[in-house]
Amino acid sequence: MKAEIEKELVKDPENKFHLCSLEALDLFTECCDYLMNKLENDLDNYSEERKKRFRQLLIVYKFALNVQIFHQAMQLFLLYATMASVINYGRMDDVLGEYLQHDLDSGVITYEQAKRYVKNLWTMIENKRTTVNGRVIVGGRGRRNPKAADTFTRIALEVCHECRYVEPQFTLRLYEDTPQDIFDKAMECLADGATYPTLYNDAVHVPGLMNCMHVNEKEAEQYAPFGCGEMNLVGMTVGTPNSVINLSKTLNIAMNAGVDPFDNVYKAGEHKVRPIEELNTFEELFEEFGKLTDYYVDLCVDAQINSYKNLNAEVSFLYNSILMDNCIERGKALLDGGAKYLGGCCEIFGNINCSDSLYAIKKLVFDDKKYTLKEVNDAVVNKGQ
């Protein structure tokens, strides 16, 4: 990484992003050295068995910048993620699978040793207790080496079955080439009461993301849900949920001409909402609801833009930026024009309650004519009987 950055610095020796990135990587190696020295100094305090195990860890630290084996790759991954304050971990089978497959094929480690390593990693992620994060994704289209990645997936599924942790949020992407034994193991985990894996269907999500993100198929294949399930593309996007809409509340406000019955405050800004007395058809009601929703979505867009602008003014997220696909080439941090796609994410709640409410209104008010729209609204706001 340092060589790649230094190559770009030749073109622009004063590029602040490149210069700071080199300093960040130097700091990372200093932290590795600190951990190595601390472990060496503490060896005398442990039993012979633990000394032997910790000496193996020292080998990992000493060769962390020349990763060759699965254990080294896993340690380097966790150290870097910790320095970057990462709490969602992406396509881990794609990152670690080839190292694991190499070690198993060459006899460096046994299957059970590899499983123990992964279980330790799961435990460390669990101990962070971010509760709604800790995403680890395996499976799906677009991996470099599906065979090696699936080897990691099989071990991770066994660990998932045994651990029953809150984190990591272990996520399995299913696609047309998912091996049958992996699918069966996932079903066994869920049948036995394990929380994970959560299941995502590439046949649905890849074309869906091509449509809503306006990206090509190869890019969409790199999707990685994070946190509560928001979508990013590995190495290409940032899209945090910085705004929220409750559709049931929006309908409630639309039914009251822009006033929120909860506090009797008008909450549609300059947008004017027609009173329900002027709405003679369901289509007119739905149109007013749609216009108010569009108004709130526009506010969410403004909030997202301002959020990125203010974050970029304060923080460059160097460790994250260094690993993004385009940041080093462009010489910019991820929120400063480095990321290929700067997406946004608005969390929407109350979807099903809202759709049920709209259906009930359509049937009872406009189809069956059992109630008037005002009678329904008065009942909702506790004004009627």
PDB file of C-alpha atoms in Angstrom, residues 85-186:
ATOM      1  CA  SER A  85     -12.692   1.721  13.870  1.00  0.00           C
ATOM      2  CA  VAL A  86     -14.480  -0.640  11.487  1.00  0.00           C
ATOM      3  CA  ILE A  87     -17.524  -2.359  12.972  1.00  0.00           C
ATOM      4  CA  ASN A  88     -18.780  -4.051   9.785  1.00  0.00           C
ATOM      5  CA  TYR A  89     -16.393  -6.405   8.070  1.00  0.00           C
ATOM      6  CA  GLY A  90     -17.590  -7.057   4.528  1.00  0.00           C
ATOM      7  CA  ARG A  91     -16.969 -10.186   2.445  1.00  0.00           C
ATOM      8  CA  MET A  92     -14.671 -12.001   4.846  1.00  0.00           C
ATOM      9  CA  ASP A  93     -14.596 -15.239   2.846  1.00  0.00           C
ATOM     10  CA  ASP A  94     -13.245 -13.304  -0.135  1.00  0.00           C
ATOM     11  CA  VAL A  95     -10.550 -11.664   2.009  1.00  0.00           C
ATOM     12  CA  LEU A  96      -9.385 -14.711   3.988  1.00  0.00           C
ATOM     13  CA  GLY A  97     -10.483 -17.730   1.949  1.00  0.00           C
ATOM     14  CA  GLU A  98      -7.398 -18.124  -0.230  1.00  0.00           C
ATOM     15  CA  TYR A  99      -5.042 -18.004   2.771  1.00  0.00           C
ATOM     16  CA  LEU A 100      -7.148 -20.632   4.534  1.00  0.00           C
ATOM     17  CA  GLN A 101      -7.320 -22.919   1.502  1.00  0.00           C
ATOM     18  CA  HIS A 102      -3.559 -22.665   0.978  1.00  0.00           C
ATOM     19  CA  ASP A 103      -2.819 -23.611   4.597  1.00  0.00           C
ATOM     20  CA  LEU A 104      -5.215 -26.546   4.565  1.00  0.00           C
ATOM     21  CA  ASP A 105      -3.861 -27.859   1.259  1.00  0.00           C
ATOM     22  CA  SER A 106      -0.228 -27.537   2.379  1.00  0.00           C
ATOM     23  CA  GLY A 107      -0.829 -28.959   5.855  1.00  0.00           C
ATOM     24  CA  VAL A 108       0.122 -25.773   7.705  1.00  0.00           C
ATOM     25  CA  ILE A 109      -3.031 -26.114   9.826  1.00  0.00           C
ATOM     26  CA  THR A 110      -5.776 -28.665  10.289  1.00  0.00           C
ATOM     27  CA  TYR A 111      -9.479 -28.049   9.743  1.00  0.00           C
ATOM     28  CA  GLU A 112     -10.034 -28.046  13.513  1.00  0.00           C
ATOM     29  CA  GLN A 113      -7.246 -25.514  14.088  1.00  0.00           C
ATOM     30  CA  ALA A 114      -8.741 -23.236  11.455  1.00  0.00           C
ATOM     31  CA  LYS A 115     -12.137 -23.583  13.088  1.00  0.00           C
ATOM     32  CA  ARG A 116     -10.614 -22.604  16.449  1.00  0.00           C
ATOM     33  CA  TYR A 117      -9.051 -19.500  14.889  1.00  0.00           C
ATOM     34  CA  VAL A 118     -12.385 -18.436  13.382  1.00  0.00           C
ATOM     35  CA  LYS A 119     -14.166 -19.078  16.668  1.00  0.00           C
ATOM     36  CA  ASN A 120     -11.647 -16.828  18.447  1.00  0.00           C
ATOM     37  CA  LEU A 121     -12.253 -14.132  15.833  1.00  0.00           C
ATOM     38  CA  TRP A 122     -16.030 -14.453  16.318  1.00  0.00           C
ATOM     39  CA  THR A 123     -15.514 -14.051  20.080  1.00  0.00           C
ATOM     40  CA  MET A 124     -13.450 -10.891  19.668  1.00  0.00           C
ATOM     41  CA  ILE A 125     -16.074  -9.385  17.371  1.00  0.00           C
ATOM     42  CA  GLU A 126     -18.797 -10.350  19.856  1.00  0.00           C
ATOM     43  CA  ASN A 127     -16.875  -8.684  22.678  1.00  0.00           C
ATOM     44  CA  LYS A 128     -17.045  -5.334  20.864  1.00  0.00           C
ATOM     45  CA  ARG A 129     -20.826  -5.461  21.384  1.00  0.00           C
ATOM     46  CA  THR A 130     -21.873  -2.908  18.787  1.00  0.00           C
ATOM     47  CA  THR A 131     -25.241  -4.761  18.872  1.00  0.00           C
ATOM     48  CA  VAL A 132     -26.635  -3.666  15.499  1.00  0.00           C
ATOM     49  CA  ASN A 133     -23.422  -4.007  13.478  1.00  0.00           C
ATOM     50  CA  GLY A 134     -20.622  -6.562  13.231  1.00  0.00           C
ATOM     51  CA  ARG A 135     -21.673  -7.731   9.762  1.00  0.00           C
ATOM     52  CA  VAL A 136     -19.660 -10.574   8.234  1.00  0.00           C
ATOM     53  CA  ILE A 137     -20.728 -11.560   4.711  1.00  0.00           C
ATOM     54  CA  VAL A 138     -19.959 -14.828   2.920  1.00  0.00           C
ATOM     55  CA  GLY A 139     -21.140 -16.437  -0.300  1.00  0.00           C
ATOM     56  CA  GLY A 140     -22.604 -14.966  -3.450  1.00  0.00           C
ATOM     57  CA  ARG A 141     -21.491 -13.865  -6.880  1.00  0.00           C
ATOM     58  CA  GLY A 142     -18.371 -11.860  -7.679  1.00  0.00           C
ATOM     59  CA  ARG A 143     -15.803 -13.545  -5.417  1.00  0.00           C
ATOM     60  CA  ARG A 144     -12.221 -13.963  -6.625  1.00  0.00           C
ATOM     61  CA  ASN A 145     -11.926 -17.631  -5.699  1.00  0.00           C
ATOM     62  CA  PRO A 146     -15.317 -19.189  -4.894  1.00  0.00           C
ATOM     63  CA  LYS A 147     -13.848 -22.592  -3.998  1.00  0.00           C
ATOM     64  CA  ALA A 148     -11.484 -21.159  -1.378  1.00  0.00           C
ATOM     65  CA  ALA A 149     -14.121 -18.717  -0.150  1.00  0.00           C
ATOM     66  CA  ASP A 150     -16.581 -21.585   0.323  1.00  0.00           C
ATOM     67  CA  THR A 151     -14.031 -23.396   2.491  1.00  0.00           C
ATOM     68  CA  PHE A 152     -14.052 -20.423   4.850  1.00  0.00           C
ATOM     69  CA  THR A 153     -17.859 -20.296   4.639  1.00  0.00           C
ATOM     70  CA  ARG A 154     -18.180 -23.921   5.763  1.00  0.00           C
ATOM     71  CA  ILE A 155     -16.007 -23.308   8.820  1.00  0.00           C
ATOM     72  CA  ALA A 156     -17.814 -20.065   9.624  1.00  0.00           C
ATOM     73  CA  LEU A 157     -21.185 -21.828   9.456  1.00  0.00           C
ATOM     74  CA  GLU A 158     -20.005 -24.423  11.957  1.00  0.00           C
ATOM     75  CA  VAL A 159     -18.771 -21.686  14.280  1.00  0.00           C
ATOM     76  CA  CYS A 160     -22.063 -19.832  13.851  1.00  0.00           C
ATOM     77  CA  HIS A 161     -23.951 -23.018  14.748  1.00  0.00           C
ATOM     78  CA  GLU A 162     -21.937 -23.525  17.917  1.00  0.00           C
ATOM     79  CA  CYS A 163     -21.457 -19.959  19.207  1.00  0.00           C
ATOM     80  CA  ARG A 164     -24.977 -18.459  19.032  1.00  0.00           C
ATOM     81  CA  TYR A 165     -23.462 -14.993  19.558  1.00  0.00           C
ATOM     82  CA  VAL A 166     -25.271 -11.684  19.020  1.00  0.00           C
ATOM     83  CA  GLU A 167     -22.351 -10.680  16.821  1.00  0.00           C
ATOM     84  CA  PRO A 168     -21.021 -10.997  14.241  1.00  0.00           C
ATOM     85  CA  GLN A 169     -24.172 -10.593  12.183  1.00  0.00           C
ATOM     86  CA  PHE A 170     -23.234 -13.549  10.030  1.00  0.00           C
ATOM     87  CA  THR A 171     -24.749 -13.135   6.573  1.00  0.00           C
ATOM     88  CA  LEU A 172     -24.901 -15.755   3.814  1.00  0.00           C
ATOM     89  CA  ARG A 173     -25.501 -14.659   0.233  1.00  0.00           C
ATOM     90  CA  LEU A 174     -27.205 -17.371  -1.804  1.00  0.00           C
ATOM     91  CA  TYR A 175     -26.876 -17.684  -5.577  1.00  0.00           C
ATOM     92  CA  GLU A 176     -27.188 -20.235  -8.371  1.00  0.00           C
ATOM     93  CA  ASP A 177     -23.809 -21.857  -7.571  1.00  0.00           C
ATOM     94  CA  THR A 178     -24.161 -22.087  -3.789  1.00  0.00           C
ATOM     95  CA  PRO A 179     -23.020 -25.630  -2.876  1.00  0.00           C
ATOM     96  CA  GLN A 180     -25.818 -27.809  -1.537  1.00  0.00           C
ATOM     97  CA  ASP A 181     -23.943 -28.650   1.666  1.00  0.00           C
ATOM     98  CA  ILE A 182     -23.560 -24.950   2.493  1.00  0.00           C
ATOM     99  CA  PHE A 183     -27.281 -24.364   1.985  1.00  0.00           C
ATOM    100  CA  ASP A 184     -28.079 -27.433   4.099  1.00  0.00           C
ATOM    101  CA  LYS A 185     -25.790 -26.285   6.917  1.00  0.00           C
ATOM    102  CA  ALA A 186     -27.437 -22.860   6.913  1.00  0.00           C
TER     103      ALA A 186
END
